[in-house]
Amino acid sequence: MSSPRRRFSRAGRAVPPDLAALVVVVAVTWLTIPFALSPGNPLVVPIAVIFVLVAPGYAIVSALFPARRAAETSEGHRLDVRGLDFPERLALGVGTSVVVAPFVAFALRTTVVGIDRTPVLVVLGALTLAATAVAAVRWRALPPGLRYQFTVAPLRASTMADRLLVVVVAVAVVVAVSSVGYATTTARGGEDITEFYVLAVQDDGSLLADNYPSSLTLGEPARLYVGLDNHRGTDTTYTVVAVAQQVDLDTGEVLRQEEFQRYTTTVADGDAWGVRHEFTPAWTGVNVRVAYLLYVDRVPTAVSQAAADDSVHLWMDVLDPLDGPVPGLGTAAGGTTAAGTTRLPADPATDGTATNETATAAGSAEP
């Protein structure tokens, strides 16, 4: 009757422990995929990063080099074999993973699946399992004395250079995991913003962050579009207050202000909102400022650009019908997001047009 130690030894000779560990790593990584879809799982990202940085490359290297670096003959002579020991396998495995992962992501980008965490982990896991199977077949085809076998003893007896290599690779993996984990936990705070913009509605109905109406005749409407993108990490209630202002250009003092439109809407995280409307000036003047004031959750009694969470504005010249045309500025400017620097909404809705009366409306959400 064989002893437990001998049975363990036979099992170890049947399946290399490092290749068996790769299968376990793939299984654990795939099990974390459902948890990655919900926040509050700090262990998901480190597991995925370790898997991406180590497992695929280590499996490929093991398939290419199933033998150990050197072996001894029955006469005690040292035989040089075209194989690798653990330090070389680990270092080459990390390097190979760094090369393979971008290729997998690029291949997915060309398909309808696209680049996302789930398909990347699934494809890399399948690649790892396939390479592991090839490595196991090639390993079993070798004579027992030439097969690579992971044990702790060679690490203790390895040279100083090999030990240093293992330490460097381990530190690199730890730094990578820490960096990605830190970026993941802090990225949401860095994205705690709202893109706020105003666009010009062209004659054909398209939107453009240019060609803003710069000169109007009293009573002539200007067709505009105001929109925002929510990247605050949570559903947010916004209020957009549109005002026309007469400004002293020397001092910046607002001499006159009239509110002509107000919208209140709740936008889900990652969604966009926008509405077409018209502005019809109520008085004549040069450099009339049309300002859109954005408020988050609350609106003060006296609205102003200083009290707004964000604002975007443009300048217009409003002329008396009896006067000749006067060139205006026709440019938009704003706070954190200028009108010309944001993406254009796709095929905006044509409903939700506002009149020149003060009103409160939910607007129309853009697809």
Short mmCIF file of C-alpha atoms in Angstrom, two decimals:
data_model
loop_
_atom_site.label_atom_id
_atom_site.label_comp_id
_atom_site.label_asym_id
_atom_site.label_seq_id
_atom_site.Cartn_x
_atom_site.Cartn_y
_atom_site.Cartn_z
CA MET A 1 0.00 0.00 0.00
CA SER A 2 1.48 3.29 -1.10
CA SER A 3 1.93 6.12 1.33
CA PRO A 4 0.04 9.46 1.02
CA ARG A 5 3.31 11.20 0.12
CA ARG A 6 3.90 8.78 -2.77
CA ARG A 7 0.32 9.25 -4.02
CA PHE A 8 0.85 13.03 -3.92
CA SER A 9 4.09 12.64 -5.85
CA ARG A 10 2.34 10.62 -8.54
CA ALA A 11 -0.42 13.21 -8.80
CA GLY A 12 2.20 15.92 -9.11
CA ARG A 13 3.86 14.01 -11.94
CA ALA A 14 0.49 13.62 -13.68
CA VAL A 15 -0.37 17.35 -13.66
CA PRO A 16 2.19 20.10 -13.01
CA PRO A 17 1.07 22.15 -9.99
CA ASP A 18 1.76 25.46 -11.75
CA LEU A 19 -0.50 24.50 -14.66
CA ALA A 20 -3.19 23.31 -12.25
CA ALA A 21 -2.91 26.67 -10.50
CA LEU A 22 -3.54 28.44 -13.82
CA VAL A 23 -6.83 26.58 -14.22
CA VAL A 24 -7.84 27.65 -10.70
CA VAL A 25 -6.88 31.27 -11.44
CA VAL A 26 -9.03 31.29 -14.58
CA ALA A 27 -11.97 29.80 -12.68
CA VAL A 28 -11.68 32.33 -9.85
CA THR A 29 -11.40 35.21 -12.32
CA TRP A 30 -14.47 34.11 -14.23
CA LEU A 31 -16.40 33.77 -10.98
CA THR A 32 -15.65 37.43 -10.16
CA ILE A 33 -17.15 38.71 -13.44
CA PRO A 34 -20.74 39.00 -12.11
CA PHE A 35 -19.48 40.94 -9.08
CA ALA A 36 -17.54 43.34 -11.33
CA LEU A 37 -20.84 44.66 -12.67
CA SER A 38 -21.75 46.15 -9.28
CA PRO A 39 -19.77 48.70 -7.25
CA GLY A 40 -18.21 48.09 -3.88
CA ASN A 41 -16.05 45.06 -4.71
CA PRO A 42 -12.43 46.11 -4.09
CA LEU A 43 -11.01 42.59 -4.65
CA VAL A 44 -12.39 42.22 -8.16
CA VAL A 45 -9.93 44.59 -9.81
CA PRO A 46 -6.72 43.17 -8.22
CA ILE A 47 -7.77 39.63 -9.13
CA ALA A 48 -8.44 40.65 -12.72
CA VAL A 49 -5.16 42.58 -13.00
CA ILE A 50 -3.08 39.70 -11.60
CA PHE A 51 -4.83 37.35 -14.00
CA VAL A 52 -4.24 39.60 -17.04
CA LEU A 53 -0.59 40.26 -16.16
CA VAL A 54 0.45 36.69 -15.34
CA ALA A 55 -1.84 33.86 -16.40
CA PRO A 56 -2.03 34.10 -20.23
CA GLY A 57 1.69 34.69 -20.70
CA TYR A 58 2.74 32.04 -18.18
CA ALA A 59 0.53 29.46 -19.93
CA ILE A 60 1.99 30.33 -23.34
CA VAL A 61 5.56 30.18 -22.03
CA SER A 62 4.84 26.81 -20.39
CA ALA A 63 3.48 25.50 -23.70
CA LEU A 64 6.62 26.63 -25.52
CA PHE A 65 9.05 25.39 -22.86
CA PRO A 66 7.66 22.33 -21.06
CA ALA A 67 11.10 21.12 -19.97
CA ARG A 68 13.31 22.18 -17.12
CA ARG A 69 16.51 24.10 -17.76
CA ALA A 70 18.87 21.24 -16.90
CA ALA A 71 18.72 17.60 -15.81
CA GLU A 72 21.08 14.89 -14.64
CA THR A 73 21.68 11.60 -16.41
CA SER A 74 21.72 8.24 -14.64
CA GLU A 75 25.50 8.51 -14.54
CA GLY A 76 25.28 11.82 -12.68
CA HIS A 77 26.26 14.04 -15.62
CA ARG A 78 24.52 17.41 -15.97
CA LEU A 79 22.47 17.63 -19.15
CA ASP A 80 21.61 21.06 -20.58
CA VAL A 81 17.98 21.10 -21.75
CA ARG A 82 16.24 23.81 -23.74
CA GLY A 83 13.90 24.63 -20.92
CA LEU A 84 13.24 27.26 -18.27
CA ASP A 85 13.16 27.38 -14.50
CA PHE A 86 10.59 29.28 -12.51
CA PRO A 87 12.27 32.74 -12.47
CA GLU A 88 12.55 32.79 -16.27
CA ARG A 89 9.01 31.44 -16.67
CA LEU A 90 7.58 34.12 -14.41
CA ALA A 91 9.49 36.97 -16.05
CA LEU A 92 8.72 35.83 -19.61
CA GLY A 93 5.13 35.11 -18.60
CA VAL A 94 4.53 38.66 -17.40
CA GLY A 95 6.19 40.07 -20.50
CA THR A 96 4.14 37.84 -22.79
CA SER A 97 0.92 38.76 -20.99
CA VAL A 98 1.66 42.45 -21.46
CA VAL A 99 1.98 41.79 -25.20
CA VAL A 100 -0.98 39.41 -25.57
CA ALA A 101 -3.61 41.42 -23.66
CA PRO A 102 -3.55 44.48 -25.99
CA PHE A 103 -3.82 42.21 -29.04
CA VAL A 104 -6.90 40.54 -27.55
CA ALA A 105 -8.44 43.94 -26.78
CA PHE A 106 -7.71 45.15 -30.31
CA ALA A 107 -9.25 42.01 -31.82
CA LEU A 108 -12.40 42.49 -29.72
CA ARG A 109 -12.58 46.14 -30.79
CA THR A 110 -13.00 45.04 -34.41
CA THR A 111 -16.03 42.91 -33.51
CA VAL A 112 -19.54 43.79 -32.42
CA VAL A 113 -18.59 42.79 -28.86
CA GLY A 114 -16.26 45.74 -28.38
CA ILE A 115 -13.75 46.31 -25.60
CA ASP A 116 -15.28 45.58 -22.22
CA ARG A 117 -14.09 43.92 -19.03
CA THR A 118 -16.23 40.81 -19.38
CA PRO A 119 -15.33 39.79 -22.98
CA VAL A 120 -11.65 40.57 -22.38
CA LEU A 121 -11.51 38.35 -19.29
CA VAL A 122 -13.48 35.58 -21.02
CA VAL A 123 -11.24 35.56 -24.12
CA LEU A 124 -8.02 35.76 -22.10
CA GLY A 125 -9.29 32.96 -19.85
CA ALA A 126 -10.10 30.77 -22.85
CA LEU A 127 -6.67 31.50 -24.31
CA THR A 128 -5.05 30.61 -20.99
CA LEU A 129 -6.92 27.32 -20.75
CA ALA A 130 -6.03 26.41 -24.33
CA ALA A 131 -2.33 27.19 -23.78
CA THR A 132 -2.41 25.30 -20.48
CA ALA A 133 -3.83 22.22 -22.21
CA VAL A 134 -1.09 22.36 -24.84
CA ALA A 135 1.53 22.81 -22.11
CA ALA A 136 0.20 19.79 -20.20
CA VAL A 137 0.26 17.59 -23.32
CA ARG A 138 3.80 18.60 -24.21
CA TRP A 139 4.92 18.21 -20.60
CA ARG A 140 3.54 14.66 -20.38
CA ALA A 141 5.25 13.77 -23.69
CA LEU A 142 8.68 14.43 -22.17
CA PRO A 143 10.67 11.83 -20.23
CA PRO A 144 10.00 12.26 -16.47
CA GLY A 145 13.56 13.40 -15.85
CA LEU A 146 13.25 16.31 -18.30
CA ARG A 147 9.86 17.62 -17.21
CA TYR A 148 9.72 20.96 -15.45
CA GLN A 149 8.33 20.60 -11.95
CA PHE A 150 7.63 23.57 -9.72
CA THR A 151 8.88 23.12 -6.17
CA VAL A 152 10.02 25.46 -3.45
CA ALA A 153 13.46 23.84 -3.18
CA PRO A 154 14.84 25.19 -6.49
CA LEU A 155 13.92 28.71 -5.40
CA ARG A 156 16.03 28.31 -2.26
CA ALA A 157 18.93 26.82 -4.21
CA SER A 158 18.73 29.26 -7.12
CA THR A 159 21.38 31.85 -7.83
CA MET A 160 21.22 35.39 -6.54
CA ALA A 161 20.38 36.62 -10.05
CA ASP A 162 17.38 34.30 -10.26
CA ARG A 163 16.13 35.37 -6.85
CA LEU A 164 16.52 39.02 -7.79
CA LEU A 165 14.59 38.42 -11.01
CA VAL A 166 11.69 36.87 -9.10
CA VAL A 167 11.66 39.79 -6.66
CA VAL A 168 11.69 42.38 -9.46
CA VAL A 169 8.83 40.69 -11.30
CA ALA A 170 6.81 40.34 -8.08
CA VAL A 171 7.33 44.01 -7.23
CA ALA A 172 6.31 45.01 -10.76
CA VAL A 173 3.08 43.02 -10.47
CA VAL A 174 2.31 44.49 -7.05
CA VAL A 175 2.92 48.03 -8.32
CA ALA A 176 0.69 47.40 -11.34
CA VAL A 177 -2.11 46.00 -9.19
CA SER A 178 -1.81 48.87 -6.71
CA SER A 179 -1.83 51.49 -9.47
CA VAL A 180 -4.87 50.05 -11.21
CA GLY A 181 -6.67 49.58 -7.91
CA TYR A 182 -5.99 53.17 -6.88
CA ALA A 183 -7.08 54.47 -10.26
CA THR A 184 -10.25 52.42 -10.11
CA THR A 185 -11.22 53.59 -6.64
CA THR A 186 -10.46 57.25 -7.39
CA ALA A 187 -11.54 57.49 -11.01
CA ARG A 188 -15.17 58.01 -10.12
CA GLY A 189 -14.27 61.01 -8.06
CA GLY A 190 -12.19 62.38 -10.94
CA GLU A 191 -15.21 61.96 -13.24
CA ASP A 192 -17.51 63.82 -10.86
CA ILE A 193 -18.35 66.38 -13.54
CA THR A 194 -21.16 67.55 -15.76
CA GLU A 195 -20.57 68.49 -19.37
CA PHE A 196 -22.70 71.55 -20.07
CA TYR A 197 -22.98 73.08 -23.51
CA VAL A 198 -25.05 75.20 -25.89
CA LEU A 199 -25.18 74.53 -29.63
CA ALA A 200 -26.60 76.38 -32.61
CA VAL A 201 -29.50 74.87 -34.57
CA GLN A 202 -28.75 75.21 -38.27
CA ASP A 203 -31.30 75.84 -41.02
CA ASP A 204 -31.36 72.13 -41.89
CA GLY A 205 -32.07 71.22 -38.26
CA SER A 206 -28.56 69.94 -37.47
CA LEU A 207 -26.58 71.01 -34.40
CA LEU A 208 -23.22 72.71 -34.59
CA ALA A 209 -20.82 74.06 -32.00
CA ASP A 210 -20.20 76.99 -34.30
CA ASN A 211 -22.08 79.49 -36.48
CA TYR A 212 -23.97 80.87 -33.49
CA PRO A 213 -26.48 83.66 -34.20
CA SER A 214 -24.57 86.87 -33.67
CA SER A 215 -26.90 89.55 -34.94
CA LEU A 216 -30.68 89.58 -34.51
CA THR A 217 -33.42 92.04 -35.25
CA LEU A 218 -35.75 92.88 -32.39
CA GLY A 219 -38.44 90.19 -32.34
CA GLU A 220 -36.42 87.75 -34.48
CA PRO A 221 -35.91 84.38 -32.76
CA ALA A 222 -32.60 82.57 -32.42
CA ARG A 223 -32.79 78.76 -32.52
CA LEU A 224 -30.54 77.17 -29.89
CA TYR A 225 -29.94 73.87 -28.14
CA VAL A 226 -28.82 73.44 -24.54
CA GLY A 227 -27.66 70.10 -23.23
CA LEU A 228 -25.65 68.31 -20.58
CA ASP A 229 -24.01 64.94 -19.90
CA ASN A 230 -24.08 63.52 -16.38
CA HIS A 231 -20.78 61.97 -15.19
CA ARG A 232 -21.30 62.50 -11.46
CA GLY A 233 -21.62 58.83 -10.57
CA THR A 234 -25.25 59.09 -9.47
CA ASP A 235 -28.65 60.25 -10.71
CA THR A 236 -28.71 64.03 -10.47
CA THR A 237 -31.43 66.66 -10.63
CA TYR A 238 -30.44 69.68 -12.71
CA THR A 239 -32.07 73.03 -13.29
CA VAL A 240 -31.07 75.13 -16.30
CA VAL A 241 -32.03 78.80 -16.14
CA ALA A 242 -31.71 80.78 -19.39
CA VAL A 243 -31.38 84.55 -19.03
CA ALA A 244 -30.71 87.51 -21.28
CA GLN A 245 -28.35 90.10 -19.78
CA GLN A 246 -27.29 93.62 -20.61
CA VAL A 247 -23.71 93.94 -19.38
CA ASP A 248 -21.39 96.89 -18.82
CA LEU A 249 -18.38 95.69 -20.79
CA ASP A 250 -16.00 97.93 -18.85
CA THR A 251 -16.92 96.73 -15.38
CA GLY A 252 -18.67 93.40 -16.13
CA GLU A 253 -21.68 94.52 -14.10
CA VAL A 254 -25.03 93.09 -15.14
CA LEU A 255 -27.27 96.12 -15.75
CA ARG A 256 -30.36 94.22 -16.75
CA GLN A 257 -31.38 90.57 -16.62
CA GLU A 258 -34.50 88.76 -17.78
CA GLU A 259 -35.18 85.04 -17.47
CA PHE A 260 -36.75 83.59 -20.61
CA GLN A 261 -36.66 79.83 -19.97
CA ARG A 262 -36.17 77.32 -17.14
CA TYR A 263 -35.83 73.54 -17.29
CA THR A 264 -35.69 71.03 -14.42
CA THR A 265 -34.81 67.43 -15.14
CA THR A 266 -33.30 64.36 -13.45
CA VAL A 267 -30.55 62.67 -15.47
CA ALA A 268 -29.19 59.20 -14.73
CA ASP A 269 -25.45 58.71 -14.40
CA GLY A 270 -23.88 58.37 -17.83
CA ASP A 271 -26.96 59.71 -19.64
CA ALA A 272 -27.39 62.94 -21.58
CA TRP A 273 -30.20 65.49 -21.69
CA GLY A 274 -30.90 68.31 -24.08
CA VAL A 275 -33.66 70.45 -25.57
CA ARG A 276 -34.16 72.76 -28.55
CA HIS A 277 -35.70 76.14 -27.91
CA GLU A 278 -35.87 79.68 -29.22
CA PHE A 279 -34.62 82.93 -27.76
CA THR A 280 -36.45 86.09 -28.84
CA PRO A 281 -34.76 89.28 -27.58
CA ALA A 282 -36.96 91.75 -25.73
CA TRP A 283 -34.72 94.80 -26.09
CA THR A 284 -32.11 96.21 -28.45
CA GLY A 285 -28.46 96.56 -27.63
CA VAL A 286 -24.91 95.67 -28.61
CA ASN A 287 -23.31 92.63 -26.93
CA VAL A 288 -26.42 91.23 -25.27
CA ARG A 289 -25.32 88.19 -23.29
CA VAL A 290 -27.49 85.09 -23.43
CA ALA A 291 -26.44 82.98 -20.45
CA TYR A 292 -27.42 79.47 -19.41
CA LEU A 293 -27.01 78.91 -15.68
CA LEU A 294 -26.73 75.33 -14.38
CA TYR A 295 -27.79 74.46 -10.84
CA VAL A 296 -27.45 71.06 -9.18
CA ASP A 297 -30.26 70.04 -6.80
CA ARG A 298 -31.16 73.57 -5.72
CA VAL A 299 -31.84 76.96 -7.29
CA PRO A 300 -31.35 80.21 -5.32
CA THR A 301 -33.98 82.90 -5.32
CA ALA A 302 -31.72 85.32 -7.18
CA VAL A 303 -30.06 83.52 -10.08
CA SER A 304 -26.67 84.69 -11.30
CA GLN A 305 -23.54 83.33 -12.92
CA ALA A 306 -21.64 83.69 -9.66
CA ALA A 307 -24.15 81.50 -7.81
CA ALA A 308 -24.46 78.87 -10.57
CA ASP A 309 -22.66 75.54 -10.44
CA ASP A 310 -21.74 76.05 -14.10
CA SER A 311 -22.64 78.40 -16.91
CA VAL A 312 -22.32 78.81 -20.66
CA HIS A 313 -23.00 82.03 -22.53
CA LEU A 314 -22.88 83.63 -25.95
CA TRP A 315 -23.05 87.21 -27.22
CA MET A 316 -25.55 88.75 -29.64
CA ASP A 317 -26.26 92.17 -31.10
CA VAL A 318 -29.97 92.98 -31.06
CA LEU A 319 -30.85 95.69 -33.59
CA ASP A 320 -33.85 97.90 -34.12
CA PRO A 321 -35.59 96.97 -37.38
CA LEU A 322 -34.92 100.50 -38.69
CA ASP A 323 -31.18 100.28 -38.05
CA GLY A 324 -28.61 98.66 -40.31
CA PRO A 325 -26.72 95.46 -39.39
CA VAL A 326 -23.91 95.65 -36.89
CA PRO A 327 -21.41 92.76 -36.71
CA GLY A 328 -21.51 90.81 -33.46
CA LEU A 329 -19.23 88.39 -31.70
CA GLY A 330 -21.18 85.22 -32.37
CA THR A 331 -19.05 83.05 -30.09
CA ALA A 332 -19.97 80.90 -27.15
CA ALA A 333 -18.07 80.77 -23.90
CA GLY A 334 -18.64 79.06 -20.61
CA GLY A 335 -17.37 77.54 -17.42
CA THR A 336 -15.88 74.06 -17.23
CA THR A 337 -17.02 73.07 -20.72
CA ALA A 338 -16.98 75.45 -23.66
CA ALA A 339 -19.61 74.97 -26.30
CA GLY A 340 -17.12 74.14 -29.00
CA THR A 341 -15.27 71.43 -27.08
CA THR A 342 -18.05 68.97 -26.31
CA ARG A 343 -19.42 66.16 -28.44
CA LEU A 344 -22.54 66.72 -30.51
CA PRO A 345 -25.67 64.80 -29.56
CA ALA A 346 -26.81 62.29 -32.15
CA ASP A 347 -30.06 63.09 -33.98
CA PRO A 348 -31.63 65.31 -31.29
CA ALA A 349 -35.37 65.39 -30.83
CA THR A 350 -37.24 68.25 -32.44
CA ASP A 351 -39.89 68.54 -29.75
CA GLY A 352 -39.55 70.47 -26.52
CA THR A 353 -39.30 73.85 -28.30
CA ALA A 354 -39.63 76.68 -25.81
CA THR A 355 -41.23 80.04 -26.36
CA ASN A 356 -39.94 83.38 -25.14
CA GLU A 357 -41.96 83.11 -21.96
CA THR A 358 -40.59 82.13 -18.57
CA ALA A 359 -41.56 78.51 -18.00
CA THR A 360 -40.56 75.36 -16.19
CA ALA A 361 -40.31 72.21 -18.31
CA ALA A 362 -38.70 68.82 -18.21
CA GLY A 363 -37.28 69.31 -21.69
CA SER A 364 -36.65 66.43 -24.02
CA ALA A 365 -34.02 63.81 -23.38
CA GLU A 366 -31.70 63.11 -26.29
CA PRO A 367 -31.11 59.55 -27.42
#
